[in-house]
Amino acid sequence: GRGEAGKEPESESILSGFKTSNILRDSAREKNIFVHGKLADQDAVVILEKTPIREDNLPEIFSGSRLKLEMKNDIYSTYRLQVPPHLNEIKTTVVCPATEKHVKKYQRQDSFLVEETGKDYQSITLPYIQKQSFSVQWVYNILEKKAEADRIVYEDPDPKVGFVLLPDFKWDQKQVDDLYLIAIVHQRDIKSLRDLTSEHTPLLQNIFQKGKEAILQRYNLPASQLRVYLHYQPSYYHLHVHFTKLGYEAPGCSVERAHLLSDVIQNLQSDPDYYKNRTLYFPLRADDGLLSKFKEAGRL
Amino acid sequence: GRGEAGKEPESESILSGFKTSNILRDSAREKNIFVHGKLADQDAVVILEKTPIREDNLPEIFSGSRLKLEMKNDIYSTYRLQVPPHLNEIKTTVVCPATEKHVKKYQRQDSFLVEETGKDYQSITLPYIQKQSFSVQWVYNILEKKAEADRIVYEDPDPKVGFVLLPDFKWDQKQVDDLYLIAIVHQRDIKSLRDLTSEHTPLLQNIFQKGKEAILQRYNLPASQLRVYLHYQPSYYHLHVHFTKLGYEAPGCSVERAHLLSDVIQNLQSDPDYYKNRTLYFPLRADDGLLSKFKEAGRL
């Protein structure tokens, strides 16, 4: 068979032998599809995604294409346009052999909204976080300039209110439209929103103020076009703040996960222990270990 | 020229005479582009959007396509796939002749975050809303069963805590993945979040409870998979609540515009006048009349 060691399949035809077993995920909005199947007897995941329409291709698309009228009503008409293949490619990613972990990663997962009281945090969430002991070594590497030092956009080195501001990995920095930066605090003992009290308002105000100034200076984007927020739950338990461009639907900016930094500061000013006692809501994926803990505790 | 009255251009070639003047908007994520230009001396807007990848086309795509290797690293490889044109059409919409209003509508607009204190609401926002006197006749038509009566999913007719629940226009109701319903209250004197006080918590709790039950019964979707929230600013000033499926990135569910109903109830319980006094943040488009008012008042 084609899968034998040492034999590299021809790239031109590799997918003609692909046998689909199931669709892991697809998005009509983003025009992509994640397909699980077999490639020469090996498990494989094939990801197809249509490419963005490029402005510089427009003249050729308009002149060299075939149109089929679908509907005409007053000044509006719709067509199906057939374009020469080289102007309309599909980005294809093949993972082969794919492990069970890959398949699970790409599988669409339902999310469930969890209601966490201050007590739930102490009895369910905190023990879970501590037991997992997720490594944040990569964060310390950034703070200590052992990694990504060249990516730093701004730093305030103060150990109490200081932070490092750098682009998020999701942002390719090629256009300001999808601007995404992260401010990581120098203090190492603040896991998340839940640990914040009024003693941290100087830290939060410093990040808010200096982060906005640094972004104006570097990217010429005024503060009024920024969305500045924290996640709860965060994806790692070392306090950090997200800066994204308003109007860009950044992943994780929905109301059920994001907390505006301005609101956080306001809340701590009106109640120093607001985030210790407040009931917080957040989504967890069906396969999240923390969700099982909430279920075991009869909280879902 | 081709634009003369009575002469219908051939649909097959209509775009070959299109002269692009500028790009109004495009989205790399959604693979669309909005182009302004001239079609036979008339102003026109042409909208191109790639079509979703259909599962039933996959066998033909895999067998009949050409692949070009871009990158190979361990188990991962990426390709550019060239597909027969009939499997990879582009949806094309032509608006011709297009008015200035069309062009403005499709033009990308920057958004700006406005900071509104309780005082700003009284001195800037409220007078603006009252002066505009946006009609909510269509809302009253729904409440009085003069329109859309067949679309109602659930009603509690109580004049004090009652509401009507119906699908939002954005939802085609064909799949639960992008579920979107609206609860419209029977009370007619609550314009928005700003008008809510602790006297409204029975109303809000009633909507929360009965709305969730109705959705479970009709769509078999449990409350833990719902995102229930209000908008501030709302798009019309008669109190309504949004119910969308968790995991569906519904337009307007971002943290800068959405307020979780659970949080609203919690806030009113801890402070009856919370929304009268609280500073609220919301985005406004560059061409929004209310934004001009905030600028005139020196608040932006």
PDB file of C-alpha atoms in Angstrom, chain B residues 19-114:
ATOM      1  CA  LYS B  19     -14.701  49.367 -13.331  1.00  0.00           C
ATOM      2  CA  THR B  20     -13.638  49.180  -9.682  1.00  0.00           C
ATOM      3  CA  SER B  21     -13.320  52.506  -7.910  1.00  0.00           C
ATOM      4  CA  ASN B  22     -12.777  51.348  -4.303  1.00  0.00           C
ATOM      5  CA  ILE B  23     -13.179  48.506  -1.811  1.00  0.00           C
ATOM      6  CA  LEU B  24     -15.920  49.333   0.691  1.00  0.00           C
ATOM      7  CA  ARG B  25     -15.288  46.399   3.001  1.00  0.00           C
ATOM      8  CA  ASP B  26     -13.821  42.912   3.013  1.00  0.00           C
ATOM      9  CA  SER B  27     -13.448  40.069   5.454  1.00  0.00           C
ATOM     10  CA  ALA B  28     -10.619  37.545   5.329  1.00  0.00           C
ATOM     11  CA  ARG B  29     -12.525  35.488   7.871  1.00  0.00           C
ATOM     12  CA  GLU B  30     -15.809  35.393   5.962  1.00  0.00           C
ATOM     13  CA  LYS B  31     -14.183  35.427   2.516  1.00  0.00           C
ATOM     14  CA  ASN B  32     -16.217  38.276   1.117  1.00  0.00           C
ATOM     15  CA  ILE B  33     -15.537  41.638  -0.497  1.00  0.00           C
ATOM     16  CA  PHE B  34     -17.783  44.655  -1.194  1.00  0.00           C
ATOM     17  CA  VAL B  35     -16.669  46.610  -4.264  1.00  0.00           C
ATOM     18  CA  HIS B  36     -17.876  50.031  -5.392  1.00  0.00           C
ATOM     19  CA  GLY B  37     -17.509  50.967  -9.064  1.00  0.00           C
ATOM     20  CA  LYS B  38     -19.138  51.709 -12.381  1.00  0.00           C
ATOM     21  CA  LEU B  39     -21.199  49.390 -14.536  1.00  0.00           C
ATOM     22  CA  ALA B  40     -21.922  50.994 -17.927  1.00  0.00           C
ATOM     23  CA  ASP B  41     -21.582  54.506 -16.448  1.00  0.00           C
ATOM     24  CA  GLN B  42     -23.882  53.751 -13.533  1.00  0.00           C
ATOM     25  CA  ASP B  43     -22.820  53.545  -9.901  1.00  0.00           C
ATOM     26  CA  ALA B  44     -22.849  49.945  -8.732  1.00  0.00           C
ATOM     27  CA  VAL B  45     -21.901  47.826  -5.746  1.00  0.00           C
ATOM     28  CA  VAL B  46     -20.718  44.278  -6.413  1.00  0.00           C
ATOM     29  CA  ILE B  47     -20.570  41.858  -3.480  1.00  0.00           C
ATOM     30  CA  LEU B  48     -18.583  38.638  -3.826  1.00  0.00           C
ATOM     31  CA  GLU B  49     -18.687  35.908  -1.185  1.00  0.00           C
ATOM     32  CA  LYS B  50     -17.210  32.445  -1.412  1.00  0.00           C
ATOM     33  CA  THR B  51     -19.709  29.661  -0.789  1.00  0.00           C
ATOM     34  CA  PRO B  52     -19.562  27.232   2.172  1.00  0.00           C
ATOM     35  CA  ILE B  53     -17.859  23.890   1.516  1.00  0.00           C
ATOM     36  CA  ARG B  54     -20.587  21.303   1.084  1.00  0.00           C
ATOM     37  CA  GLU B  55     -20.157  17.805   2.473  1.00  0.00           C
ATOM     38  CA  ASP B  56     -21.802  16.230  -0.584  1.00  0.00           C
ATOM     39  CA  ASN B  57     -19.181  17.811  -2.848  1.00  0.00           C
ATOM     40  CA  LEU B  58     -16.258  16.317  -0.944  1.00  0.00           C
ATOM     41  CA  PRO B  59     -15.811  13.080  -2.946  1.00  0.00           C
ATOM     42  CA  GLU B  60     -15.641  15.041  -6.194  1.00  0.00           C
ATOM     43  CA  ILE B  61     -13.346  17.674  -4.650  1.00  0.00           C
ATOM     44  CA  PHE B  62     -10.965  14.998  -3.374  1.00  0.00           C
ATOM     45  CA  SER B  63     -10.898  13.023  -6.626  1.00  0.00           C
ATOM     46  CA  GLY B  64     -10.991  15.741  -9.261  1.00  0.00           C
ATOM     47  CA  SER B  65      -8.666  18.391  -7.864  1.00  0.00           C
ATOM     48  CA  ARG B  66      -5.046  19.428  -8.221  1.00  0.00           C
ATOM     49  CA  LEU B  67      -2.869  19.868  -5.158  1.00  0.00           C
ATOM     50  CA  LYS B  68       0.273  21.970  -4.814  1.00  0.00           C
ATOM     51  CA  LEU B  69       2.483  21.278  -1.819  1.00  0.00           C
ATOM     52  CA  GLU B  70       3.294  24.393   0.209  1.00  0.00           C
ATOM     53  CA  MET B  71       4.905  23.062   3.379  1.00  0.00           C
ATOM     54  CA  LYS B  72       5.640  19.729   5.032  1.00  0.00           C
ATOM     55  CA  ASN B  73       6.703  19.322   8.686  1.00  0.00           C
ATOM     56  CA  ASP B  74       6.464  15.977  10.466  1.00  0.00           C
ATOM     57  CA  ILE B  75       2.826  14.801  10.312  1.00  0.00           C
ATOM     58  CA  TYR B  76       1.564  18.188   9.062  1.00  0.00           C
ATOM     59  CA  SER B  77       1.458  19.333   5.454  1.00  0.00           C
ATOM     60  CA  THR B  78      -0.284  22.184   3.693  1.00  0.00           C
ATOM     61  CA  TYR B  79      -1.331  22.481   0.065  1.00  0.00           C
ATOM     62  CA  ARG B  80      -3.073  24.795  -2.339  1.00  0.00           C
ATOM     63  CA  LEU B  81      -5.998  22.958  -3.886  1.00  0.00           C
ATOM     64  CA  GLN B  82      -7.388  23.870  -7.308  1.00  0.00           C
ATOM     65  CA  VAL B  83     -10.958  22.716  -7.733  1.00  0.00           C
ATOM     66  CA  PRO B  84     -13.177  22.530 -10.846  1.00  0.00           C
ATOM     67  CA  PRO B  85     -15.106  25.848 -11.013  1.00  0.00           C
ATOM     68  CA  HIS B  86     -18.570  24.279 -10.699  1.00  0.00           C
ATOM     69  CA  LEU B  87     -17.585  22.903  -7.237  1.00  0.00           C
ATOM     70  CA  ASN B  88     -16.315  26.243  -6.011  1.00  0.00           C
ATOM     71  CA  GLU B  89     -18.667  29.024  -7.002  1.00  0.00           C
ATOM     72  CA  ILE B  90     -18.699  32.569  -5.697  1.00  0.00           C
ATOM     73  CA  LYS B  91     -22.013  34.107  -4.702  1.00  0.00           C
ATOM     74  CA  THR B  92     -22.277  37.443  -6.479  1.00  0.00           C
ATOM     75  CA  THR B  93     -24.722  40.233  -5.717  1.00  0.00           C
ATOM     76  CA  VAL B  94     -25.001  43.292  -7.946  1.00  0.00           C
ATOM     77  CA  VAL B  95     -26.733  46.487  -6.836  1.00  0.00           C
ATOM     78  CA  CYS B  96     -27.123  48.754  -9.885  1.00  0.00           C
ATOM     79  CA  PRO B  97     -27.783  51.603 -10.013  1.00  0.00           C
ATOM     80  CA  ALA B  98     -26.584  52.050  -6.434  1.00  0.00           C
ATOM     81  CA  THR B  99     -27.397  55.215  -4.487  1.00  0.00           C
ATOM     82  CA  GLU B 100     -25.103  57.012  -2.069  1.00  0.00           C
ATOM     83  CA  LYS B 101     -27.105  55.407   0.721  1.00  0.00           C
ATOM     84  CA  HIS B 102     -26.196  51.928  -0.543  1.00  0.00           C
ATOM     85  CA  VAL B 103     -22.542  52.823  -0.718  1.00  0.00           C
ATOM     86  CA  LYS B 104     -22.600  54.233   2.805  1.00  0.00           C
ATOM     87  CA  LYS B 105     -24.432  51.183   4.130  1.00  0.00           C
ATOM     88  CA  TYR B 106     -21.793  48.780   2.826  1.00  0.00           C
ATOM     89  CA  GLN B 107     -18.824  50.960   3.759  1.00  0.00           C
ATOM     90  CA  ARG B 108     -16.849  49.658   6.700  1.00  0.00           C
ATOM     91  CA  GLN B 109     -17.269  51.984   9.641  1.00  0.00           C
ATOM     92  CA  ASP B 110     -14.939  52.317  12.569  1.00  0.00           C
ATOM     93  CA  SER B 111     -16.478  51.959  16.009  1.00  0.00           C
ATOM     94  CA  PHE B 112     -15.650  54.051  19.036  1.00  0.00           C
ATOM     95  CA  LEU B 113     -16.128  53.126  22.680  1.00  0.00           C
ATOM     96  CA  VAL B 114     -18.223  55.661  24.547  1.00  0.00           C
TER      97      VAL B 114
END
